[in-house]
Amino acid sequence: MNLNYSAILPEMVMAGGAIVVLMVDALRRIENHRGDAANRGSGLLLTLSLIVAAGSTVAAFAVRGESGLMFQDSARSDALSFGIRLIVLATTILVLLVGSRYVSTFTRYPGEYYSLLLLSATGMMAMGIASDLMVLFIALETFSLSLILLAGMYRHNRSSTEASLKYFLLGAFASGFFVYGSALIYGVTGTVLFAGMGPALQVAADGGPGAVLLWAGIALLLVGFGFKLSLVPFHMWTPDVYQGAPTSVTAFMSVGTKTAMFGALVRIFLMTFPYGFENWTGPLIVLAVLTMTVGNVTALCQTSIKRMLGYSGIAHAGYVLAGLVPGTETAVNSALFYLFAYAFMNIGAFIIVMAIEHSVETDVERSQLRGTGAAMPVLAGFMALFLFSLSGIPPLAGFFGKFLIFRSILDGGLAWLAAVVVVNSAVSAYYYLRIVVTMYFQQRPQEVHAPQSSPAMQVGMVLAGVMVLAIGVFPAFFMGLLTVPGL
Amino acid sequence: MDSNNLFLVLGALIFVVGATGVLLRRNALIIFMCVEMMLNSVNLSLITLSRMWGNLEGQIFVFVIMAVAAAEVAIGLAILIAHNRHVRNINIETLNLLRN
């Protein structure tokens, strides 16, 4: 019995916080049951959620030293789980900072929004500690189901419910594959614990009994991962869901889902199934190349900024997957660093989209950005910063992320794959910089409404901007923070 | 072939039928039922594998899957109703607002 509760303190704080937020919301609604007061006190909920997320971050640092297996080997706390927690918490805090005024534009139930956001983050963090097929499945569903509800939070908007339904149908389909893959792996090894799988996996990977079942199980797991990570050819839902969901939710899921799924991918494929991993580099390379290329090429012809960021998010998943292909310690570290950098630059870009969009539309066309450089210099300046970082221009965060991935691929001896990454980066620079051109060098149309950024949103924007610069200027510090020693 | 293998084959067949249904059917509710069929075929496989290995982990996994499936039903039906309020139709052809 090793019930090491202190090691999962960050998750417990988040889950408990989600319940407290829900209760406070219920009390708040009893207090002011008149319809016009629906949003009174929602600032309190926001503050509470921020305190919970900050508390969880403090807890994550406090229990950083706790490492090893716990809860009858079904969970593992180590440097990888710390990295996942850190990225997910940074994402959560940035998305919370969007503020209660933005949330009130799409839902009358802010309490449910905040608690679902915290619950979803709990699931994502749990993906990093899961060391058992069952825990992994529960964590996966905890964050997926919360995200599905969040995507449909703008109930009176048809796009939002449509996004939610699409996400739900495909997500449930993907879960089916994931769980069938888990069942087959249980069939081969006779255990759901990653720690106990080693010997049986070794036998099966060497072509012993169960080899077919093992490969079938891993292939099915990969399909499940492919859907959730929006790898091509399982990506069709991504742009639609990103476009239809409320923008704060899009920002949260674009980074959070990727982080959680990559954490689990590393945990399963590099730490648990290292036997015969070289058999899987082929399919992984194909997936990575397809994902980057299709994502970038499709992003070129998008006029909606949210769709464009959706397709470019697919491409970024491709870069991270390509960085993981060598399967080494460097590979894992570079992927984690990239995701950390991606969290700040991508959510930063989404915060600007939220400041500019009309409340009823929850989407921004590229033409709406014309002339913003002169009209809203601060917003446009930050947007340019995030876009430069996303396209990988030094000395910003995105550049070092790409550089590390590039180095990890080269260390793995895959020069041509590194070349594909570079070409793809160049393609992506075209559509990112085109937005900058639109902002600064095109005439402003007559009727442009003022941006609706709240003070909280400005804090979030500045925080993301400062972090994008800091990660770019002091990469060594953040690399030290996110290093996973050994596999 | 002993009965365990027959159950595993049956599970695989039901899974394939469910997955095919998801891809071919056009009614969101039927698609949803096909997904449930996929999950239940996994349950059947897990119970069989659990009997073959002589341990209980597979059976506990089945309970976990059933609990998650129940949560999924609640959420899925709620979203279906929300969509139905907009278009009065649950055919997935009506999911056409968001596209390239």
XYZ file of C-alpha atoms in Angstrom:
587
model
C 0.000 0.000 0.000
C 1.582 3.228 -1.062
C -1.191 5.798 -1.009
C 1.024 8.786 -1.468
C -1.640 11.487 -1.437
C 0.827 14.331 -1.212
C 2.295 13.437 -4.612
C -1.044 14.030 -6.324
C -1.758 17.222 -4.380
C -1.876 19.421 -7.534
C -4.637 17.270 -9.028
C -6.530 17.110 -5.745
C -6.419 20.898 -5.376
C -7.785 21.316 -8.900
C -10.560 18.747 -8.544
C -11.543 20.043 -5.114
C -11.430 23.598 -6.415
C -13.764 22.704 -9.267
C -16.314 21.391 -6.778
C -15.963 24.447 -4.521
C -16.494 26.761 -7.504
C -19.640 24.851 -8.418
C -20.980 25.094 -4.858
C -20.226 28.799 -4.577
C -21.995 29.279 -7.893
C -25.063 27.471 -6.585
C -25.135 29.692 -3.481
C -24.639 32.773 -5.643
C -27.622 31.828 -7.762
C -29.822 31.341 -4.706
C -28.745 34.808 -3.526
C -29.752 36.565 -6.723
C -32.366 34.485 -8.443
C -33.679 37.363 -10.531
C -32.769 36.879 -14.205
C -31.041 40.232 -14.651
C -28.510 39.450 -11.953
C -27.257 36.290 -13.642
C -23.737 37.589 -13.931
C -23.460 39.373 -10.611
C -20.670 37.836 -8.563
C -19.083 36.037 -11.476
C -15.886 37.956 -10.684
C -15.803 36.073 -7.391
C -15.927 32.758 -9.270
C -13.101 33.904 -11.517
C -10.965 34.935 -8.545
C -11.684 31.651 -6.830
C -10.695 29.668 -9.949
C -7.496 31.655 -10.301
C -6.634 30.997 -6.653
C -7.251 27.288 -7.201
C -5.029 27.199 -10.282
C -2.299 29.186 -8.526
C -2.565 26.899 -5.482
C -2.193 23.897 -7.706
C 0.892 25.421 -9.305
C 2.436 25.995 -5.885
C 1.583 22.397 -4.984
C 3.151 21.153 -8.220
C 6.440 22.848 -7.303
C 6.192 21.706 -3.686
C 5.824 18.023 -4.593
C 8.292 18.173 -7.426
C 10.749 16.041 -5.463
C 8.237 13.204 -4.977
C 9.008 10.633 -7.580
C 8.159 7.027 -8.166
C 5.137 4.775 -8.357
C 2.164 5.138 -6.024
C -1.392 3.889 -5.537
C -0.535 0.242 -6.204
C 1.645 1.270 -9.162
C -1.271 2.874 -11.006
C 0.207 6.370 -10.961
C 3.700 7.718 -11.325
C 5.066 11.065 -10.281
C 8.271 12.099 -12.041
C 9.850 14.832 -14.128
C 7.523 14.109 -17.049
C 4.402 14.485 -14.928
C 5.837 17.722 -13.495
C 6.382 19.086 -17.016
C 2.827 18.185 -18.070
C 1.401 19.761 -14.908
C 3.371 22.937 -15.464
C 2.231 23.383 -19.076
C -1.401 22.556 -18.297
C -1.427 24.944 -15.318
C 0.122 27.744 -17.355
C -2.553 27.156 -19.989
C -5.323 27.174 -17.393
C -4.148 30.375 -15.757
C -3.816 32.189 -19.093
C -7.273 31.055 -20.191
C -8.808 32.070 -16.856
C -7.228 35.498 -17.230
C -9.476 36.078 -20.248
C -11.832 37.331 -17.584
C -15.443 37.151 -16.566
C -16.667 39.765 -19.031
C -15.690 37.664 -22.024
C -17.255 34.587 -20.451
C -20.508 36.471 -19.942
C -20.783 37.062 -23.701
C -21.399 33.401 -24.407
C -22.863 31.846 -21.298
C -25.152 32.751 -18.433
C -23.626 30.029 -16.280
C -20.079 31.161 -15.481
C -19.817 28.779 -12.519
C -20.231 25.773 -14.769
C -17.713 27.177 -17.209
C -15.048 27.694 -14.553
C -15.579 24.373 -12.823
C -15.538 22.464 -16.118
C -12.346 24.260 -17.061
C -10.722 23.231 -13.778
C -12.000 19.655 -14.093
C -10.702 19.420 -17.611
C -7.299 20.643 -16.456
C -7.396 18.016 -13.694
C -7.903 15.312 -16.308
C -5.065 16.664 -18.420
C -2.704 16.703 -15.447
C -3.789 13.184 -14.548
C -2.811 12.055 -18.053
C 0.736 12.891 -17.047
C 0.717 10.735 -13.919
C -1.381 7.838 -15.243
C 0.632 4.648 -15.167
C -2.183 2.196 -15.685
C -4.539 1.710 -18.646
C -7.605 2.305 -16.485
C -6.331 5.521 -14.916
C -5.266 6.687 -18.356
C -8.754 6.045 -19.733
C -10.454 7.837 -16.840
C -8.118 10.820 -17.176
C -8.684 10.925 -20.929
C -12.448 10.900 -20.556
C -12.404 13.408 -17.696
C -10.770 16.032 -19.827
C -12.482 15.084 -23.112
C -16.009 15.112 -21.724
C -15.393 18.429 -19.951
C -14.014 19.902 -23.168
C -17.022 18.680 -25.160
C -19.328 20.489 -22.751
C -17.156 23.612 -22.811
C -17.208 23.659 -26.616
C -21.008 23.691 -26.513
C -21.205 26.312 -23.770
C -22.541 28.972 -26.172
C -25.817 27.104 -26.338
C -27.754 29.732 -28.288
C -25.219 29.796 -31.076
C -25.629 27.078 -33.668
C -21.920 26.899 -34.507
C -21.073 26.219 -30.883
C -23.521 23.324 -30.490
C -22.457 21.983 -33.872
C -18.798 22.071 -32.830
C -19.704 20.336 -29.612
C -21.697 17.584 -31.369
C -18.932 16.944 -33.884
C -16.350 16.808 -31.118
C -18.570 14.491 -29.124
C -19.255 12.003 -31.938
C -15.639 11.802 -33.083
C -14.281 11.879 -29.551
C -16.496 8.980 -28.505
C -15.508 7.080 -31.646
C -11.837 7.656 -30.840
C -12.390 6.514 -27.245
C -13.776 3.271 -28.616
C -10.542 2.631 -30.500
C -8.444 3.684 -27.543
C -10.196 1.406 -25.115
C -10.219 -1.570 -27.506
C -6.489 -1.115 -27.937
C -6.151 -1.084 -24.134
C -8.201 -4.286 -23.907
C -5.949 -6.070 -26.413
C -2.833 -4.972 -24.554
C -4.379 -6.282 -21.351
C -5.029 -9.486 -23.255
C -1.364 -9.810 -24.168
C 0.120 -8.874 -20.808
C -2.535 -9.938 -18.324
C -2.234 -6.665 -16.431
C -3.363 -3.088 -16.823
C -0.380 -1.715 -14.901
C 2.385 -0.319 -17.073
C 4.916 -1.383 -14.459
C 3.941 -5.038 -14.757
C 3.824 -5.221 -18.533
C 7.525 -5.396 -19.281
C 8.231 -9.151 -19.473
C 5.099 -10.066 -21.453
C 5.673 -7.169 -23.860
C 9.251 -8.250 -24.369
C 8.108 -11.773 -25.291
C 5.392 -10.515 -27.645
C 7.655 -7.939 -29.270
C 10.186 -10.672 -30.044
C 7.536 -12.468 -32.044
C 6.377 -14.807 -29.283
C 2.718 -15.622 -28.583
C 0.515 -12.560 -28.579
C 2.623 -10.616 -31.072
C -0.315 -10.037 -33.424
C -2.596 -8.964 -30.601
C 0.085 -6.613 -29.262
C 0.635 -4.881 -32.596
C -3.107 -4.663 -33.208
C -3.551 -3.175 -29.744
C -0.807 -0.606 -30.249
C -2.196 0.325 -33.672
C -5.660 0.864 -32.164
C -4.150 2.960 -29.350
C -2.348 5.027 -31.986
C -5.641 5.642 -33.805
C -7.140 6.872 -30.540
C -4.132 9.132 -29.978
C -4.317 10.297 -33.587
C -7.885 11.514 -33.156
C -7.208 13.348 -29.918
C -3.948 14.858 -31.148
C -5.597 15.701 -34.492
C -2.905 13.965 -36.507
C -3.622 13.666 -40.219
C -5.654 11.612 -41.371
C -7.662 11.800 -38.121
C -7.801 15.602 -38.037
C -11.057 16.412 -39.852
C -12.909 17.533 -36.735
C -10.233 19.931 -35.494
C -10.769 23.091 -37.569
C -14.554 22.851 -37.240
C -14.438 22.461 -33.472
C -11.817 25.193 -33.086
C -13.900 27.582 -35.145
C -17.251 26.863 -33.547
C -16.283 26.699 -29.886
C -16.065 29.868 -27.787
C -12.569 31.251 -28.394
C -11.368 30.890 -24.799
C -12.285 27.196 -24.966
C -10.494 26.854 -28.306
C -7.363 28.357 -26.786
C -7.565 25.997 -23.816
C -8.105 22.837 -25.829
C -5.581 23.631 -28.526
C -2.743 23.542 -26.014
C -4.118 21.403 -23.190
C -5.206 18.431 -25.272
C -1.904 18.279 -27.122
C 0.104 18.486 -23.915
C -1.888 15.794 -22.141
C -1.878 13.422 -25.101
C 1.835 13.879 -25.755
C 2.512 13.172 -22.098
C 0.590 9.923 -22.351
C 2.241 9.109 -25.686
C 5.692 9.441 -24.124
C 4.611 7.464 -21.068
C 3.246 4.591 -23.156
C 5.422 4.421 -26.235
C 8.785 5.481 -24.864
C 8.642 4.434 -21.235
C 6.442 1.331 -21.271
C 6.816 -0.173 -24.766
C 10.428 0.614 -25.573
C 10.738 -2.956 -26.829
C 10.540 -2.841 -30.582
C 9.972 0.919 -30.609
C 12.058 1.075 -33.790
C 9.234 -0.843 -35.526
C 6.999 2.140 -34.825
C 9.224 4.950 -35.972
C 8.151 4.290 -39.591
C 4.422 4.898 -39.012
C 5.208 7.787 -36.645
C 7.370 9.504 -39.278
C 4.634 9.090 -41.903
C 2.063 10.523 -39.487
C 4.339 13.432 -38.546
C 5.175 14.370 -42.136
C 1.537 14.109 -43.261
C 0.345 16.098 -40.253
C 2.776 18.997 -40.704
C 2.344 19.224 -44.446
C -1.438 18.937 -44.637
C -1.850 21.280 -41.652
C 0.357 23.972 -43.129
C -0.884 23.751 -46.706
C -4.521 23.893 -45.614
C -3.814 26.778 -43.252
C -2.574 28.764 -46.251
C -6.057 29.099 -47.733
C -8.042 29.997 -44.608
C -9.702 33.381 -44.187
C -10.976 32.783 -40.639
C -8.254 33.412 -38.079
C -9.557 30.734 -35.728
C -9.630 28.135 -38.523
C -6.158 29.187 -39.578
C -4.904 28.733 -36.009
C -6.703 25.379 -35.926
C -4.892 24.099 -39.011
C -1.615 25.552 -37.825
C -2.217 23.756 -34.521
C -2.352 20.512 -36.516
C 0.997 21.445 -38.053
C 2.476 22.159 -34.600
C 1.336 18.713 -33.413
C 3.236 17.362 -36.412
C 6.433 19.187 -35.371
C 6.216 17.820 -31.835
C 5.593 14.290 -33.115
C 8.556 14.605 -35.477
C 10.678 15.715 -32.529
C 9.617 12.604 -30.583
C 10.487 10.181 -33.393
C 14.112 9.553 -32.309
C 12.692 8.272 -29.007
C 15.571 9.598 -26.912
C 15.801 11.718 -23.797
C 16.616 14.767 -25.938
C 13.522 14.067 -28.012
C 11.218 14.116 -24.988
C 12.842 17.258 -23.609
C 12.552 19.095 -26.908
C 8.886 18.107 -27.290
C 8.075 19.321 -23.765
C 9.919 22.581 -24.320
C 8.088 23.110 -27.602
C 4.714 22.552 -25.951
C 5.631 24.977 -23.152
C 6.546 27.667 -25.689
C 3.487 26.850 -27.784
C 1.203 27.349 -24.772
C 2.182 31.002 -24.403
C 2.384 32.030 -28.047
C -0.778 30.252 -29.145
C -2.973 31.359 -26.241
C -1.537 34.852 -26.648
C -2.714 34.901 -30.255
C -6.150 33.636 -29.201
C -6.430 36.364 -26.541
C -5.996 38.985 -29.266
C -8.655 37.232 -31.363
C -11.006 37.418 -28.350
C -10.315 41.120 -27.907
C -11.148 41.841 -31.534
C -14.082 39.531 -32.227
C -17.726 40.571 -32.102
C -19.458 39.048 -29.147
C -22.192 37.403 -31.237
C -19.875 35.923 -33.835
C -16.981 34.418 -31.857
C -14.839 34.382 -34.959
C -12.576 36.846 -36.756
C -11.957 37.027 -40.482
C -8.545 38.140 -41.635
C -10.105 41.173 -43.328
C -11.327 42.367 -39.919
C -7.713 42.914 -38.916
C -7.037 45.456 -41.669
C -5.510 48.609 -40.322
C -5.466 47.458 -36.698
C -1.772 48.331 -36.604
C -2.624 52.020 -36.630
C -5.953 51.864 -34.799
C -4.969 49.566 -31.916
C -1.182 49.647 -31.774
C -0.797 47.701 -28.537
C -3.051 44.820 -29.549
C -1.508 44.631 -32.997
C 1.994 44.762 -31.553
C 1.317 41.817 -29.264
C -0.378 39.912 -32.088
C 2.698 40.450 -34.245
C 4.913 39.214 -31.397
C 2.894 35.993 -31.039
C 2.772 35.414 -34.781
C 6.534 35.954 -35.127
C 7.058 33.446 -32.348
C 4.657 30.925 -33.932
C 6.502 31.180 -37.213
C 9.788 30.575 -35.399
C 11.622 33.871 -35.724
C 14.525 34.359 -33.279
C 14.931 35.312 -30.507
C 11.376 34.346 -29.517
C 10.106 31.221 -27.755
C 8.951 29.462 -30.907
C 12.395 29.698 -32.436
C 14.060 27.798 -29.626
C 11.284 25.224 -29.615
C 11.813 24.561 -33.309
C 15.580 24.626 -32.875
C 15.498 21.954 -30.162
C 13.174 19.747 -32.188
C 15.430 20.195 -35.176
C 18.462 19.201 -33.125
C 16.735 16.148 -31.675
C 15.778 14.955 -35.179
C 19.321 15.502 -36.443
C 20.752 13.646 -33.444
C 18.470 10.776 -34.412
C 20.143 10.752 -37.838
C 17.041 11.736 -39.811
C 18.385 14.650 -41.828
C 15.619 14.502 -44.428
C 12.915 14.699 -41.744
C 14.655 17.790 -40.362
C 14.559 19.251 -43.865
C 10.797 18.605 -44.047
C 10.365 20.451 -40.737
C 12.325 23.436 -42.049
C 10.376 23.616 -45.310
C 7.128 23.406 -43.360
C 8.261 26.197 -41.052
C 8.925 28.364 -44.071
C 5.446 27.660 -45.436
C 3.899 28.511 -42.069
C 5.825 31.796 -41.947
C 3.918 32.838 -45.068
C 0.454 32.647 -43.529
C 1.517 33.980 -40.135
C 3.319 36.982 -41.581
C 0.460 37.639 -44.004
C -1.636 38.544 -40.958
C 1.036 40.983 -39.824
C 0.973 42.537 -43.299
C -2.825 42.780 -43.117
C -2.599 44.539 -39.764
C 0.029 47.088 -40.718
C -0.121 47.683 -44.456
C -3.794 47.524 -45.393
C -6.373 50.275 -45.130
C -8.772 50.232 -42.269
C -12.406 49.852 -43.308
C -14.969 52.393 -42.125
C -16.833 50.566 -39.399
C -14.462 48.910 -36.977
C -15.756 48.414 -33.480
C -13.501 49.098 -30.547
C -11.720 46.101 -29.010
C -13.409 44.826 -25.877
C -10.398 43.822 -23.851
C -10.899 43.792 -20.110
C -8.122 44.507 -17.595
C -7.796 40.762 -16.898
C -7.389 40.108 -20.597
C -4.650 42.712 -20.792
C -2.834 41.059 -17.900
C -3.077 37.736 -19.713
C -1.840 39.271 -22.951
C 1.132 40.951 -21.303
C 1.952 37.816 -19.317
C 1.942 35.687 -22.468
C 4.037 38.277 -24.296
C 6.595 38.520 -21.509
C 6.845 34.742 -21.337
C 7.318 34.453 -25.112
C 10.222 36.880 -24.819
C 11.616 35.326 -21.636
C 11.572 31.789 -23.032
C 13.350 33.093 -26.112
C 15.983 35.030 -24.183
C 16.589 32.562 -21.322
C 15.863 29.183 -22.914
C 18.359 27.399 -20.677
C 16.390 28.217 -17.524
C 13.144 26.820 -18.912
C 14.905 23.798 -20.366
C 16.236 23.082 -16.901
C 12.713 23.375 -15.510
C 11.303 20.877 -17.995
C 14.116 18.351 -18.242
C 13.127 14.706 -18.037
C 16.272 12.820 -16.998
C 16.488 9.316 -18.394
C 13.653 7.278 -19.820
C -11.597 -23.437 -30.793
C -12.552 -23.090 -27.154
C -15.301 -20.829 -25.964
C -12.957 -18.021 -24.857
C -11.671 -17.498 -28.362
C -15.214 -17.526 -29.702
C -16.110 -14.719 -27.319
C -13.063 -12.728 -28.399
C -14.018 -13.143 -32.060
C -17.591 -12.140 -31.254
C -16.277 -9.056 -29.474
C -14.134 -8.128 -32.468
C -17.088 -8.620 -34.830
C -19.386 -6.415 -32.750
C -16.646 -3.791 -32.622
C -16.330 -3.819 -36.411
C -20.105 -3.622 -36.851
C -20.203 -0.643 -34.474
C -17.317 1.147 -36.171
C -18.861 0.567 -39.610
C -22.150 1.893 -38.327
C -20.477 5.089 -37.087
C -18.981 5.628 -40.529
C -22.072 4.792 -42.579
C -25.129 5.923 -40.639
C -26.403 9.488 -40.963
C -28.577 9.836 -37.873
C -26.625 11.204 -34.924
C -28.599 9.102 -32.456
C -27.857 5.874 -34.361
C -24.174 6.844 -34.587
C -24.228 7.339 -30.871
C -25.751 3.865 -30.386
C -23.043 2.413 -32.619
C -20.395 3.994 -30.384
C -22.079 2.376 -27.385
C -21.931 -0.926 -29.249
C -18.189 -0.473 -29.747
C -17.715 0.173 -26.028
C -19.801 -2.849 -25.103
C -17.856 -5.096 -27.461
C -14.752 -3.957 -25.583
C -16.495 -4.924 -22.347
C -17.192 -8.405 -23.692
C -13.565 -8.794 -24.782
C -12.305 -7.573 -21.419
C -14.458 -9.998 -19.466
C -13.285 -12.864 -21.660
C -9.644 -11.873 -21.327
C -10.110 -11.501 -17.606
C -11.414 -15.093 -17.443
C -8.505 -16.311 -19.551
C -5.936 -14.671 -17.301
C -7.786 -15.590 -14.142
C -7.488 -12.123 -12.627
C -10.033 -9.399 -11.936
C -8.370 -6.376 -13.502
C -10.303 -6.773 -16.737
C -13.607 -6.939 -14.917
C -12.823 -3.792 -12.952
C -11.938 -2.106 -16.234
C -15.417 -3.054 -17.476
C -17.000 -1.169 -14.585
C -14.848 1.846 -15.365
C -15.937 1.744 -19.000
C -19.588 1.420 -18.026
C -19.341 4.426 -15.716
C -17.654 6.506 -18.397
C -20.207 5.381 -20.994
C -22.995 6.518 -18.689
C -21.405 9.956 -18.365
C -21.020 10.041 -22.130
C -24.713 9.260 -22.635
C -25.740 12.141 -20.380
C -23.503 14.588 -22.183
C -24.224 13.293 -25.674
C -27.983 13.431 -25.314
C -27.791 16.940 -23.859
C -25.767 18.130 -26.837
C -28.093 16.363 -29.274
C -31.045 18.184 -27.733
C -29.222 21.520 -27.942
C -28.475 20.886 -31.617
C -32.016 19.707 -32.291
C -33.374 22.982 -30.872
C -31.472 24.884 -33.555
C -32.297 22.832 -36.631
C -35.139 20.470 -35.633
C -33.178 17.600 -37.145
C -30.459 15.277 -35.900
C -29.205 14.082 -39.248
C -25.471 14.731 -39.381
C -25.922 16.318 -42.807
C -27.219 19.296 -40.815
C -23.778 19.757 -39.267
C -22.810 21.968 -42.165
C -22.275 25.415 -40.696
C -18.573 24.971 -40.066
C -16.528 23.930 -43.067
C -13.905 25.161 -45.474
